[in-house]
Coordinates of C-alpha atoms in Angstrom, one line a residue:
Chain A
M214 CA 0.0 0.0 0.0
E215 CA 1.2 3.5 -0.8
L216 CA 0.4 6.3 1.6
A217 CA 1.0 10.0 1.0
S218 CA 0.0 12.7 3.5
R219 CA -0.4 16.3 2.4
P220 CA -1.3 18.9 5.0
L221 CA -3.5 21.8 3.8
D222 CA -4.9 24.8 5.6
K223 CA -7.8 23.2 7.3
L224 CA -7.3 19.5 6.7
T225 CA -4.8 16.8 5.8
V226 CA -5.3 14.9 2.5
I227 CA -4.2 11.3 2.7
T228 CA -3.8 9.5 -0.6
L229 CA -3.8 5.8 -0.5
G230 CA -2.8 3.4 -3.3
G231 CA -2.8 -0.4 -3.8
R232 CA -4.3 -2.8 -1.2
L233 CA -5.8 -1.6 2.1
D234 CA -6.1 -4.9 4.0
A235 CA -5.2 -6.8 7.1
Y236 CA -1.5 -6.5 6.3
T237 CA -1.4 -2.8 5.5
A238 CA -4.1 -1.3 7.7
S239 CA -1.8 -0.7 10.6
T240 CA 0.2 1.9 8.5
L241 CA -3.0 3.8 7.9
I242 CA -4.0 3.6 11.6
K243 CA -0.7 5.0 12.7
E244 CA -1.0 7.9 10.2
L245 CA -4.6 8.6 11.3
D246 CA -3.6 8.5 14.9
Q247 CA -1.1 11.3 14.3
R248 CA -3.6 13.4 12.3
A249 CA -6.3 13.0 14.9
T250 CA -4.2 14.8 17.5
A251 CA -4.9 18.2 16.0
T252 CA -8.2 19.9 16.7
P253 CA -10.2 20.0 14.6
A254 CA -8.9 16.8 13.2
N255 CA -10.0 17.0 9.6
V256 CA -8.8 14.3 7.2
L257 CA -9.8 13.6 3.6
V258 CA -8.8 10.1 2.4
N259 CA -8.4 9.7 -1.3
L260 CA -9.1 6.1 -2.3
N261 CA -8.8 6.7 -6.0
S262 CA -5.8 4.4 -6.4
V263 CA -7.0 1.7 -4.0
N264 CA -7.7 -1.5 -5.9
F265 CA -8.6 -3.7 -2.9
I266 CA -10.0 -3.0 0.5
D267 CA -11.0 -5.7 3.0
S268 CA -12.9 -5.5 6.3
T269 CA -9.8 -4.7 8.3
G270 CA -9.1 -1.8 6.0
L271 CA -12.7 -0.6 6.4
A272 CA -12.3 -0.9 10.2
A273 CA -9.2 1.3 10.0
L274 CA -11.2 4.0 8.2
V275 CA -14.1 3.7 10.7
Q276 CA -11.7 3.9 13.6
G277 CA -10.1 7.0 12.1
M278 CA -13.4 8.6 11.4
K279 CA -14.5 8.1 15.0
R280 CA -11.1 9.5 16.3
C281 CA -11.5 12.6 14.1
R282 CA -15.1 13.2 15.2
E283 CA -13.9 12.9 18.9
H284 CA -11.5 15.8 18.1
K285 CA -14.3 17.9 16.6
G286 CA -13.3 17.1 13.0
D287 CA -14.2 14.5 10.5
L288 CA -12.7 11.9 8.2
R289 CA -14.2 12.1 4.7
L290 CA -13.6 10.0 1.6
C291 CA -13.2 10.7 -2.1
G292 CA -12.4 9.0 -5.3
L293 CA -13.9 5.6 -4.6
Q294 CA -13.6 3.3 -7.6
R295 CA -16.5 1.0 -8.5
P296 CA -15.6 -2.1 -6.5
T297 CA -14.8 0.0 -3.4
R298 CA -17.9 2.1 -3.9
M299 CA -20.0 -1.1 -4.1
I300 CA -18.7 -2.4 -0.8
F301 CA -19.5 0.9 0.8
E302 CA -23.0 0.8 -0.6
L303 CA -23.7 -2.9 0.2
T304 CA -22.6 -2.5 3.7
R305 CA -24.1 0.9 4.2
L306 CA -20.8 2.5 5.2
D307 CA -21.8 5.2 2.7
K308 CA -24.2 6.3 5.4
A309 CA -21.5 6.5 8.0
F310 CA -19.0 8.5 5.9
E311 CA -19.3 11.6 3.9
I312 CA -18.1 10.6 0.4
F313 CA -17.2 12.8 -2.5
A314 CA -16.6 12.0 -6.1
T315 CA -13.4 14.1 -6.4
E316 CA -10.7 15.4 -4.1
A317 CA -11.5 19.0 -5.0
E318 CA -15.1 18.5 -3.7
G319 CA -13.8 16.8 -0.6
I320 CA -11.5 19.6 0.2
A321 CA -14.2 22.2 -0.6
S322 CA -16.5 20.4 1.9
F323 CA -14.1 21.3 4.8
N324 CA -13.5 24.8 3.6
G325 CA -17.2 25.6 3.2
Chain B
M58 CA 54.4 -21.7 42.8
G59 CA 56.0 -18.5 43.8
E60 CA 58.9 -16.5 42.4
P61 CA 61.6 -18.8 40.8
T62 CA 64.9 -18.5 42.6
F63 CA 68.3 -19.7 41.9
A64 CA 68.5 -21.8 45.1
R65 CA 65.2 -23.5 44.3
T66 CA 66.1 -24.2 40.6
F67 CA 69.7 -25.3 41.4
D68 CA 68.6 -28.9 42.2
T69 CA 67.5 -29.4 38.6
L70 CA 70.9 -28.0 37.4
R71 CA 73.0 -30.1 39.8
N72 CA 73.9 -32.9 37.4
T73 CA 75.2 -30.6 34.8
V74 CA 77.1 -28.6 37.4
T75 CA 78.6 -31.8 38.8
L76 CA 80.2 -32.4 35.4
I77 CA 81.7 -28.9 35.4
A78 CA 82.9 -29.5 39.0
R79 CA 84.6 -32.8 38.0
A80 CA 86.4 -31.1 35.2
W81 CA 87.8 -28.5 37.6
L82 CA 88.9 -31.2 40.1
A83 CA 90.6 -33.1 37.2
A84 CA 92.4 -29.9 36.2
G85 CA 93.9 -29.6 39.7
A86 CA 91.4 -27.7 41.7
R87 CA 90.9 -28.8 45.3
T88 CA 87.3 -27.7 45.8
F89 CA 84.6 -26.4 43.5
G90 CA 81.4 -24.8 44.9
V91 CA 78.2 -22.9 44.0
R92 CA 77.0 -20.5 46.6
C93 CA 73.9 -18.4 47.0
A94 CA 73.4 -16.0 49.9
D95 CA 76.5 -17.2 51.7
E96 CA 75.4 -20.8 51.6
Y97 CA 76.7 -23.6 49.5
L98 CA 74.2 -25.1 47.2
G99 CA 76.7 -27.6 46.2
A100 CA 80.4 -28.3 46.8
W101 CA 82.7 -30.9 45.2
G102 CA 86.2 -32.1 46.2
A103 CA 87.6 -31.2 49.6
E104 CA 85.5 -29.5 52.2
P105 CA 85.2 -25.9 51.1
G106 CA 87.5 -23.4 53.0
T107 CA 89.1 -20.3 51.7
M108 CA 88.4 -20.0 48.0
D109 CA 91.0 -18.7 45.6
L110 CA 88.7 -17.5 42.8
R111 CA 85.1 -16.4 42.6
A112 CA 82.9 -15.5 39.7
P113 CA 79.3 -14.1 40.1
I114 CA 76.4 -15.7 38.3
Y115 CA 74.4 -13.0 36.5
A116 CA 70.9 -13.9 35.5
Y117 CA 68.1 -11.6 34.5
G118 CA 70.4 -8.6 35.1
K119 CA 71.3 -9.4 38.7
I120 CA 73.6 -11.5 40.7
V121 CA 71.8 -14.7 41.7
G122 CA 74.8 -16.6 43.2
E123 CA 78.5 -17.3 42.6
V124 CA 80.9 -20.1 41.6
C125 CA 84.1 -20.4 43.5
V126 CA 87.1 -22.6 43.3
A127 CA 90.1 -23.4 45.6
G128 CA 93.6 -24.6 44.6
V129 CA 93.9 -22.8 41.3
A130 CA 94.3 -19.1 40.8
D131 CA 96.0 -18.4 37.4
A132 CA 94.5 -16.2 34.7
G133 CA 93.4 -19.1 32.6
A134 CA 91.4 -20.5 35.5
R135 CA 89.9 -17.1 36.2
A136 CA 88.7 -16.8 32.6
R137 CA 87.4 -20.4 32.7
L138 CA 85.5 -19.8 36.0
G139 CA 83.9 -16.7 34.5
A140 CA 82.8 -18.7 31.4
D141 CA 81.4 -21.4 33.7
A142 CA 79.5 -18.8 35.8
A143 CA 77.9 -17.5 32.5
L144 CA 77.1 -21.0 31.5
I145 CA 75.4 -21.8 34.8
A146 CA 73.5 -18.5 34.6
R147 CA 72.2 -19.4 31.1
L148 CA 71.2 -22.9 32.3
F149 CA 69.3 -21.3 35.2
E150 CA 67.5 -18.9 32.8
I151 CA 66.6 -21.7 30.4
E152 CA 65.3 -23.8 33.3
T153 CA 63.3 -20.9 34.7
E154 CA 61.7 -20.2 31.3
L155 CA 60.9 -23.9 30.9
D156 CA 59.3 -23.8 34.3
G157 CA 57.3 -20.8 33.4
M158 CA 56.0 -22.4 30.2
T159 CA 55.0 -25.5 32.0
G160 CA 53.2 -23.3 34.5
E161 CA 51.3 -21.6 31.8
L162 CA 50.4 -24.9 30.2
V163 CA 49.2 -26.2 33.5
E164 CA 47.2 -23.1 34.0
A165 CA 45.7 -23.2 30.5
Q166 CA 44.8 -26.8 31.1
D167 CA 43.1 -25.8 34.4
Q168 CA 41.2 -23.0 32.8
L169 CA 40.0 -25.3 30.0
L170 CA 38.8 -27.7 32.6
A171 CA 37.2 -24.9 34.6
L172 CA 35.4 -23.6 31.5
Y173 CA 34.3 -27.1 30.6
D174 CA 32.8 -27.4 34.1
L175 CA 31.2 -24.0 33.8
D176 CA 29.7 -24.9 30.5
R177 CA 28.3 -28.2 31.9
S178 CA 26.9 -26.5 35.0
I179 CA 25.1 -23.7 33.1
R180 CA 23.8 -25.8 30.3
K181 CA 21.5 -27.5 32.7
H182 CA 19.5 -24.4 33.2
V183 CA 16.9 -23.1 30.8
S184 CA 15.5 -20.2 32.7
A185 CA 17.3 -16.8 32.8
P186 CA 17.7 -16.4 36.6
D187 CA 18.9 -20.0 37.0
T188 CA 21.5 -19.5 34.3
L189 CA 22.7 -16.2 35.7
T190 CA 23.0 -17.7 39.2
A191 CA 25.1 -20.6 37.9
V192 CA 27.3 -18.3 35.8
C193 CA 27.9 -16.0 38.8
R194 CA 28.7 -18.8 41.2
E195 CA 31.2 -20.4 38.8
A196 CA 32.7 -17.1 37.8
A197 CA 33.3 -16.1 41.5
R198 CA 34.8 -19.5 42.2
L199 CA 37.1 -19.6 39.2
V200 CA 38.5 -16.1 39.4
K201 CA 38.6 -16.2 43.2
V202 CA 36.6 -13.1 44.1
S203 CA 34.3 -12.6 47.0
G204 CA 31.3 -11.8 44.8
S205 CA 30.0 -11.8 41.3
F206 CA 26.9 -10.5 39.6
A207 CA 25.3 -10.9 36.2
W208 CA 22.5 -9.2 34.4
L209 CA 20.3 -9.8 31.4
A210 CA 17.7 -7.5 29.9
A211 CA 15.3 -9.1 27.3
P212 CA 11.8 -8.4 26.1
A213 CA 10.7 -11.2 28.5
G214 CA 12.1 -9.4 31.5
E215 CA 15.1 -8.0 33.2
W216 CA 17.2 -9.9 35.7
I217 CA 20.1 -9.0 38.0
V218 CA 21.6 -11.9 39.9
Q219 CA 24.3 -11.7 42.6
A220 CA 26.0 -14.9 43.6
P221 CA 27.3 -15.5 46.1
P222 CA 25.6 -12.6 47.9
D223 CA 28.6 -10.6 49.2
G224 CA 26.7 -7.7 50.6
T225 CA 27.3 -5.3 47.7
P226 CA 24.4 -2.8 47.7
V227 CA 21.9 -3.0 44.8
E228 CA 22.6 0.6 43.9
R229 CA 26.3 -0.1 43.6
V230 CA 25.6 -3.1 41.3
R231 CA 23.2 -1.0 39.2
A232 CA 25.8 1.8 38.9
L233 CA 28.4 -0.6 37.6
I234 CA 26.0 -2.1 35.1
D235 CA 25.1 1.4 33.9
L236 CA 28.8 2.3 33.7
A237 CA 29.7 -0.7 31.6
T238 CA 26.6 -0.5 29.4
A239 CA 27.3 3.2 28.7
R240 CA 30.9 2.6 27.8
G241 CA 30.1 -0.5 25.9
E242 CA 33.3 -2.1 26.9
R243 CA 35.1 -3.8 29.8
V244 CA 35.7 -1.8 32.9
L245 CA 38.6 -2.7 35.2
E246 CA 39.4 -1.1 38.5
N247 CA 42.4 -2.6 40.3
D248 CA 42.6 -0.3 43.3
P249 CA 43.5 -2.6 46.2
A250 CA 40.8 -0.9 48.4
E251 CA 38.1 -1.7 45.9
N252 CA 38.7 -3.7 42.7
Y253 CA 36.2 -4.9 40.1
F254 CA 36.1 -6.1 36.6
V255 CA 32.9 -5.7 34.6
I256 CA 32.2 -7.1 31.1
P257 CA 29.2 -6.0 29.1
L258 CA 28.0 -8.7 26.7
L259 CA 26.4 -8.6 23.3
V260 CA 23.4 -10.9 23.3
H261 CA 21.6 -11.1 20.0
G262 CA 23.7 -8.2 18.8
A263 CA 22.7 -5.7 21.5
T264 CA 24.4 -4.8 24.8
R265 CA 21.8 -6.2 27.1
A266 CA 23.8 -8.4 29.4
G267 CA 27.0 -8.7 31.4
L268 CA 29.1 -10.2 34.1
A269 CA 31.1 -8.7 36.9
W270 CA 33.6 -9.7 39.5
L271 CA 34.0 -7.8 42.7
N272 CA 36.8 -7.8 45.3
K273 CA 39.6 -10.1 44.2
R274 CA 40.7 -12.0 47.3
D275 CA 44.5 -11.4 47.0
G276 CA 44.2 -7.8 46.1
A277 CA 44.4 -7.3 42.3
F278 CA 43.2 -8.9 39.1
T279 CA 46.3 -10.3 37.3
S280 CA 46.5 -10.8 33.5
P281 CA 45.6 -14.5 33.7
D282 CA 42.6 -13.6 35.9
L283 CA 41.4 -11.2 33.2
K284 CA 41.9 -13.7 30.5
L285 CA 39.9 -16.3 32.4
A286 CA 37.2 -13.8 33.1
R287 CA 36.9 -12.9 29.5
A288 CA 36.6 -16.6 28.5
I289 CA 33.9 -17.1 31.2
A290 CA 32.0 -14.1 29.9
D291 CA 32.2 -15.4 26.3
Q292 CA 30.8 -18.7 27.5
A293 CA 28.1 -17.0 29.6
G294 CA 27.1 -14.8 26.7
A295 CA 26.6 -17.8 24.4
Q296 CA 24.5 -19.5 27.0
M297 CA 22.4 -16.4 27.6
E298 CA 21.6 -16.3 23.9
N299 CA 20.5 -19.9 24.1
V300 CA 18.3 -19.2 27.0
L301 CA 16.6 -16.3 25.2
L302 CA 16.2 -18.3 22.1
Y303 CA 14.7 -21.1 24.1
Q304 CA 12.3 -18.7 25.8
E305 CA 11.3 -17.2 22.5
T306 CA 10.6 -20.6 21.1
L307 CA 8.6 -21.4 24.2
A308 CA 6.6 -18.2 23.9
Q309 CA 5.9 -19.0 20.3
A310 CA 4.8 -22.5 21.1
K311 CA 2.5 -21.2 23.8
L312 CA 1.0 -18.7 21.4
Q313 CA 0.5 -21.4 18.8
N314 CA -1.2 -23.5 21.4
E315 CA -3.5 -20.6 22.3
M316 CA -4.3 -20.1 18.6
D317 CA -5.1 -23.7 18.2
L318 CA -7.3 -23.5 21.3
A319 CA -9.1 -20.4 19.9
V320 CA -9.8 -22.2 16.6
R321 CA -11.2 -25.2 18.5
I322 CA -13.4 -23.0 20.7
Q323 CA -14.6 -21.2 17.5
L324 CA -15.4 -24.4 15.7
G325 CA -17.0 -25.7 18.8
L326 CA -19.5 -22.8 18.8
L327 CA -20.6 -23.4 15.2
P328 CA -23.5 -25.8 14.6
R329 CA -22.4 -29.4 13.9
T330 CA -25.8 -30.5 12.5
Q331 CA -28.1 -29.0 9.9
P332 CA -31.5 -27.8 11.0
V333 CA -34.7 -29.5 9.9
V334 CA -37.3 -26.9 9.1
A335 CA -40.7 -27.3 7.5
A336 CA -40.8 -25.9 4.0
L337 CA -37.1 -25.0 4.0
D338 CA -33.9 -26.6 2.9
V339 CA -31.1 -25.1 4.9
F340 CA -27.4 -25.8 4.8
G341 CA -24.5 -23.9 6.5
A342 CA -20.8 -24.3 6.7
S343 CA -17.7 -22.4 7.6
R344 CA -14.1 -23.0 6.3
P345 CA -11.6 -21.2 8.4
A346 CA -8.5 -19.6 6.8
S347 CA -5.1 -20.6 8.1
Q348 CA -5.2 -17.6 10.5
V349 CA -8.0 -17.5 13.1
G350 CA -10.7 -15.2 11.7
G351 CA -14.0 -13.8 13.0
D352 CA -16.7 -15.5 11.0
F353 CA -19.6 -17.2 12.7
F354 CA -23.1 -18.6 11.9
G355 CA -25.8 -20.3 13.8
Y356 CA -29.5 -21.3 13.9
L357 CA -32.1 -21.0 16.6
Q358 CA -35.3 -23.1 16.7
R359 CA -37.6 -22.1 19.5
A360 CA -40.9 -24.0 19.8
D361 CA -42.9 -20.7 20.0
Q362 CA -41.0 -19.0 17.2
A363 CA -40.1 -18.8 13.6
F364 CA -36.8 -20.5 12.6
T365 CA -33.9 -18.1 12.9
S366 CA -30.5 -18.2 11.3
F367 CA -27.6 -15.7 11.4
V368 CA -24.2 -15.1 9.9
G369 CA -21.6 -12.7 11.1
D370 CA -18.1 -11.5 10.5
V371 CA -15.8 -9.6 12.9
A372 CA -13.5 -7.3 10.9
G373 CA -9.8 -8.2 11.5
K374 CA -7.9 -11.4 12.1
G375 CA -6.2 -13.3 14.8
I376 CA -6.9 -13.8 18.5
S377 CA -8.8 -10.5 19.0
A378 CA -11.1 -11.3 16.1
A379 CA -11.7 -14.8 17.5
L380 CA -12.5 -13.4 21.0
L381 CA -14.9 -10.8 19.6
M382 CA -16.5 -13.5 17.4
S383 CA -17.2 -15.7 20.5
M384 CA -18.6 -12.7 22.3
S385 CA -20.8 -11.6 19.4
Y386 CA -22.0 -15.1 18.9
T387 CA -23.0 -15.5 22.5
V388 CA -24.7 -12.1 22.8
I389 CA -26.7 -12.7 19.6
R390 CA -27.8 -16.1 20.7
N391 CA -28.8 -14.9 24.1
A392 CA -30.7 -12.0 22.7
M393 CA -32.7 -14.3 20.4
R394 CA -33.3 -16.8 23.2
F395 CA -34.4 -14.5 25.9
M396 CA -36.1 -11.5 24.3
P397 CA -39.9 -11.9 24.5
A398 CA -40.6 -11.4 20.8
P399 CA -37.3 -11.1 19.0
T400 CA -37.3 -9.9 15.4
P401 CA -34.1 -9.6 13.4
A402 CA -34.0 -5.8 13.7
S403 CA -34.8 -5.8 17.5
V404 CA -32.1 -8.4 18.1
L405 CA -29.5 -6.3 16.1
G406 CA -30.5 -3.2 18.1
R407 CA -30.1 -5.1 21.4
V408 CA -26.8 -6.6 20.4
S409 CA -25.5 -3.3 19.2
D410 CA -26.4 -1.7 22.5
D411 CA -24.4 -4.5 24.3
L412 CA -21.4 -4.5 22.0
Y413 CA -20.9 -1.0 20.6
D414 CA -18.6 0.3 23.3
E415 CA -16.3 -2.7 23.3
L416 CA -16.1 -2.8 19.5
S417 CA -15.5 0.9 19.3
D418 CA -12.7 0.7 21.9
L419 CA -11.1 -2.0 19.9
G420 CA -11.4 -0.1 16.7
T421 CA -13.4 -2.8 14.9
F422 CA -16.9 -3.8 13.8
V423 CA -19.1 -6.8 13.3
T424 CA -21.4 -7.4 10.4
V425 CA -24.4 -9.5 11.2
F426 CA -27.3 -10.8 9.0
I427 CA -30.3 -12.3 10.8
A428 CA -33.3 -14.0 9.0
Q429 CA -36.5 -15.5 10.4
Y430 CA -38.8 -17.7 8.4
D431 CA -42.5 -17.6 9.1
L432 CA -44.1 -20.7 7.7
S433 CA -47.7 -19.3 7.9
T434 CA -46.9 -16.4 5.6
R435 CA -44.0 -18.1 3.7
A436 CA -42.0 -15.0 4.2
L437 CA -38.5 -14.3 5.4
T438 CA -38.0 -11.4 7.7
Y439 CA -34.4 -10.2 7.8
A440 CA -32.3 -7.4 9.0
N441 CA -28.7 -6.7 7.9
A442 CA -26.0 -4.9 9.8
G443 CA -23.5 -4.1 7.1
H444 CA -23.2 -7.7 6.0
S445 CA -22.3 -8.7 2.4
P446 CA -22.6 -10.6 0.2
V447 CA -26.2 -11.5 0.7
I448 CA -27.7 -12.8 -2.5
Y449 CA -31.4 -13.4 -3.2
C450 CA -32.2 -15.6 -6.2
P451 CA -35.9 -16.2 -6.9
A452 CA -36.8 -19.4 -8.6
H453 CA -37.6 -17.6 -11.8
G454 CA -35.6 -14.4 -11.9
A455 CA -32.2 -12.8 -11.7
A456 CA -30.0 -13.2 -8.6
Q457 CA -29.5 -9.9 -6.8
L458 CA -27.4 -8.5 -4.0
L459 CA -29.3 -7.4 -1.0
I460 CA -28.1 -4.1 0.3
A461 CA -27.7 -3.9 4.1
D462 CA -30.3 -1.7 5.9
G463 CA -27.8 -0.3 8.3
T464 CA -24.1 -0.2 8.9
A465 CA -22.2 -2.9 10.8
M466 CA -22.3 -2.9 14.6
G467 CA -19.6 -0.8 16.1
V468 CA -19.6 1.8 13.3
L469 CA -22.3 4.1 14.6
P470 CA -24.0 4.2 18.0
G471 CA -27.7 3.6 18.1
R472 CA -30.2 1.3 16.4
W473 CA -30.1 1.6 12.6
W474 CA -31.8 -1.5 11.4
E475 CA -35.3 -2.3 10.2
D476 CA -37.0 -5.6 9.5
Q477 CA -37.2 -6.3 5.8
R478 CA -39.7 -8.8 4.3
L479 CA -39.0 -11.2 1.5
D480 CA -41.6 -13.5 0.0
F481 CA -40.1 -16.9 0.0
S482 CA -41.6 -19.5 -2.3
P483 CA -40.5 -23.0 -3.1
G484 CA -37.3 -22.8 -5.3
D485 CA -36.3 -19.3 -4.1
V486 CA -32.8 -19.2 -2.8
L487 CA -31.1 -17.0 -0.2
V488 CA -27.3 -17.1 0.0
V489 CA -25.7 -15.4 3.0
A490 CA -21.9 -15.6 2.6
T491 CA -19.0 -13.8 4.1
D492 CA -16.5 -11.6 2.3
G493 CA -14.1 -14.6 2.3
F494 CA -16.1 -15.7 -0.7
S495 CA -16.4 -12.5 -2.7
E496 CA -12.8 -11.6 -1.9
A497 CA -11.4 -15.1 -2.7
Q498 CA -8.2 -14.4 -4.8
N499 CA -6.1 -16.0 -7.3
A500 CA -2.3 -15.7 -7.8
A501 CA -2.8 -12.8 -10.2
G502 CA -4.6 -10.8 -7.5
A503 CA -8.0 -11.0 -9.1
L504 CA -11.1 -11.4 -6.9
L505 CA -13.9 -13.8 -7.3
G506 CA -16.2 -10.8 -7.0
Y507 CA -19.9 -10.3 -6.8
D508 CA -20.7 -10.8 -10.5
R509 CA -19.2 -14.3 -10.5
L510 CA -21.1 -15.2 -7.3
L511 CA -24.4 -14.0 -8.8
E512 CA -23.8 -16.1 -12.0
L513 CA -22.8 -19.1 -9.9
I514 CA -25.9 -19.0 -7.8
E515 CA -28.2 -18.6 -10.8
A516 CA -26.5 -21.6 -12.4
T517 CA -26.9 -23.8 -9.2
R518 CA -30.2 -22.6 -7.9
H519 CA -32.0 -25.8 -9.0
L520 CA -29.7 -27.9 -6.7
S521 CA -30.2 -28.6 -3.0
A522 CA -29.0 -26.2 -0.4
Q523 CA -26.1 -28.5 0.5
S524 CA -25.1 -28.9 -3.2
I525 CA -25.2 -25.2 -3.7
V526 CA -22.8 -24.7 -0.7
Q527 CA -20.5 -27.4 -2.1
E528 CA -20.6 -25.9 -5.6
L529 CA -19.7 -22.4 -4.2
Y530 CA -16.8 -23.8 -2.2
A531 CA -15.6 -25.7 -5.3
A532 CA -15.9 -22.6 -7.4
A533 CA -14.0 -20.5 -4.9
G534 CA -11.3 -23.2 -4.7
K535 CA -11.0 -23.5 -8.5
F536 CA -10.8 -19.7 -8.9
A537 CA -8.0 -19.4 -6.3
A538 CA -6.2 -22.3 -8.0
G539 CA -4.0 -23.0 -5.0
F540 CA -3.6 -19.4 -3.9
P541 CA -4.0 -19.5 -0.1
Q542 CA -7.3 -18.6 1.4
A543 CA -6.8 -15.3 3.2
D544 CA -10.1 -15.1 5.1
D545 CA -12.7 -17.4 6.5
Q546 CA -15.4 -18.5 4.1
T547 CA -18.7 -19.0 5.7
I548 CA -22.0 -19.6 4.0
I549 CA -25.7 -20.4 4.7
V550 CA -28.0 -21.3 1.9
I551 CA -31.7 -21.2 2.6
K552 CA -34.0 -22.6 -0.1
G553 CA -37.8 -22.7 -0.2
A554 CA -38.9 -26.4 -0.4
G555 CA -42.0 -27.7 -1.9

């Protein structure tokens, strides 16, 4: 899994690539733990280049989302590809997260 | 053995000196003698009286004795006596060196034996404190000090052992350990008032252990002492590595045992027989991955109620997932058993109330699908907390994925689920699987995926529930083509019977 973190004015954009699964989720959790120390903890995770996400990966995103909300922020998602989007829809995680089609829209949602 | 002296060594030279003496007597001398500190070590010929010639014996840069002769006094004799004195001195030196070499050999032999004993005595121990105690005891005995201590710091724990206890305060021991560790090399103090020798040791490549000697009995550490100490420390270091390795292996074996136990507990929870339900054909199975996972399924048949079945999956792997699986399974079953009029949604709500905080603390969630079949209405009532894939395939129609009506438990607090109703006629099929199926992979990294599952179910819907389950496992196995199964594969097939 590739992970790139880009701090912006009001949020951090984390871009993931490859597989987000039981073997790589801990890297994301560590990164999110660091981001969630700021208040407000605002994170946008770009999943555009993620080609596989399993339940451990989803749990890492959920955990990060809760952590951010505890710190008066939020973790939002953008760029979900079809298979990933399908998992979110089938499991109704699309109701738990705010999801945007593009990174620009995701960033704008925090700046609004 | 003590310092070699001329007087002590002379006995070994006596035979040679006798030959020299006889030559003097044959050449006309009355008496020939060898003296040391005004005493004759040997005299040949007449009783020694006044000697006419004397020559000092110089060895190691000093006079160690003298040769003297009576009855001759010419210049030739004087020169000859000087030469003989030099010869005897040389003999004395050679003899002394030979003695020394023998001494070293004997000492080396002693040390080898001592190390062999040490090795044998510490090898018997497999725990860190026992090994350290044995090392200390032998170290103190061999180097002849009043006390010795050893330390070892490993992930499994930290030990400092003093043996024999010589009254050295703990703070003093700790200070010496810190000193040697900080320097990363041996520390020697040879002050007669307080002497010590501390050797830090590399165990598994890091300075985490060491051995120290305190208070040498006769006042100072000599070079052989230090050599012996280093040899003991090398030996001790190797043994400490063995002990740590052994303990790691032991810990791993213990963990493996616990994993095996967790798998057995998990499998023990799952139903071993298939339910017999009027108007339904039901078959469920679970195939665990090599690592313990969090899948579970079960049935409940209460006389006063509709037949209920459930499938769940804890996100994550390993022991924590297995524990949460057992907990979820128990909470769900209890809710279904003891709630007055449990419906799938009310059970999910109750279970979520019970589990949300724990799941949230552990940063994970559980997906659960629950279905109830009402024979009188021939309808399935279900509620789905984030579980997928759930596939409904009517007898005459396309298979379709059923979307969950709320997220998995542990994602959001509160009750998000509603009972959904599905008319269930003979030939209709409901497949509730876990993501181990949809995410079954082959070596190329491709997933079995939802579309293939839908096709497979449409193609097998005419079969019995058991056969559909078997076909799906076979298809997943064929697709993976030997690529290891990464996640549990659990499935329940419910089919309307005639």
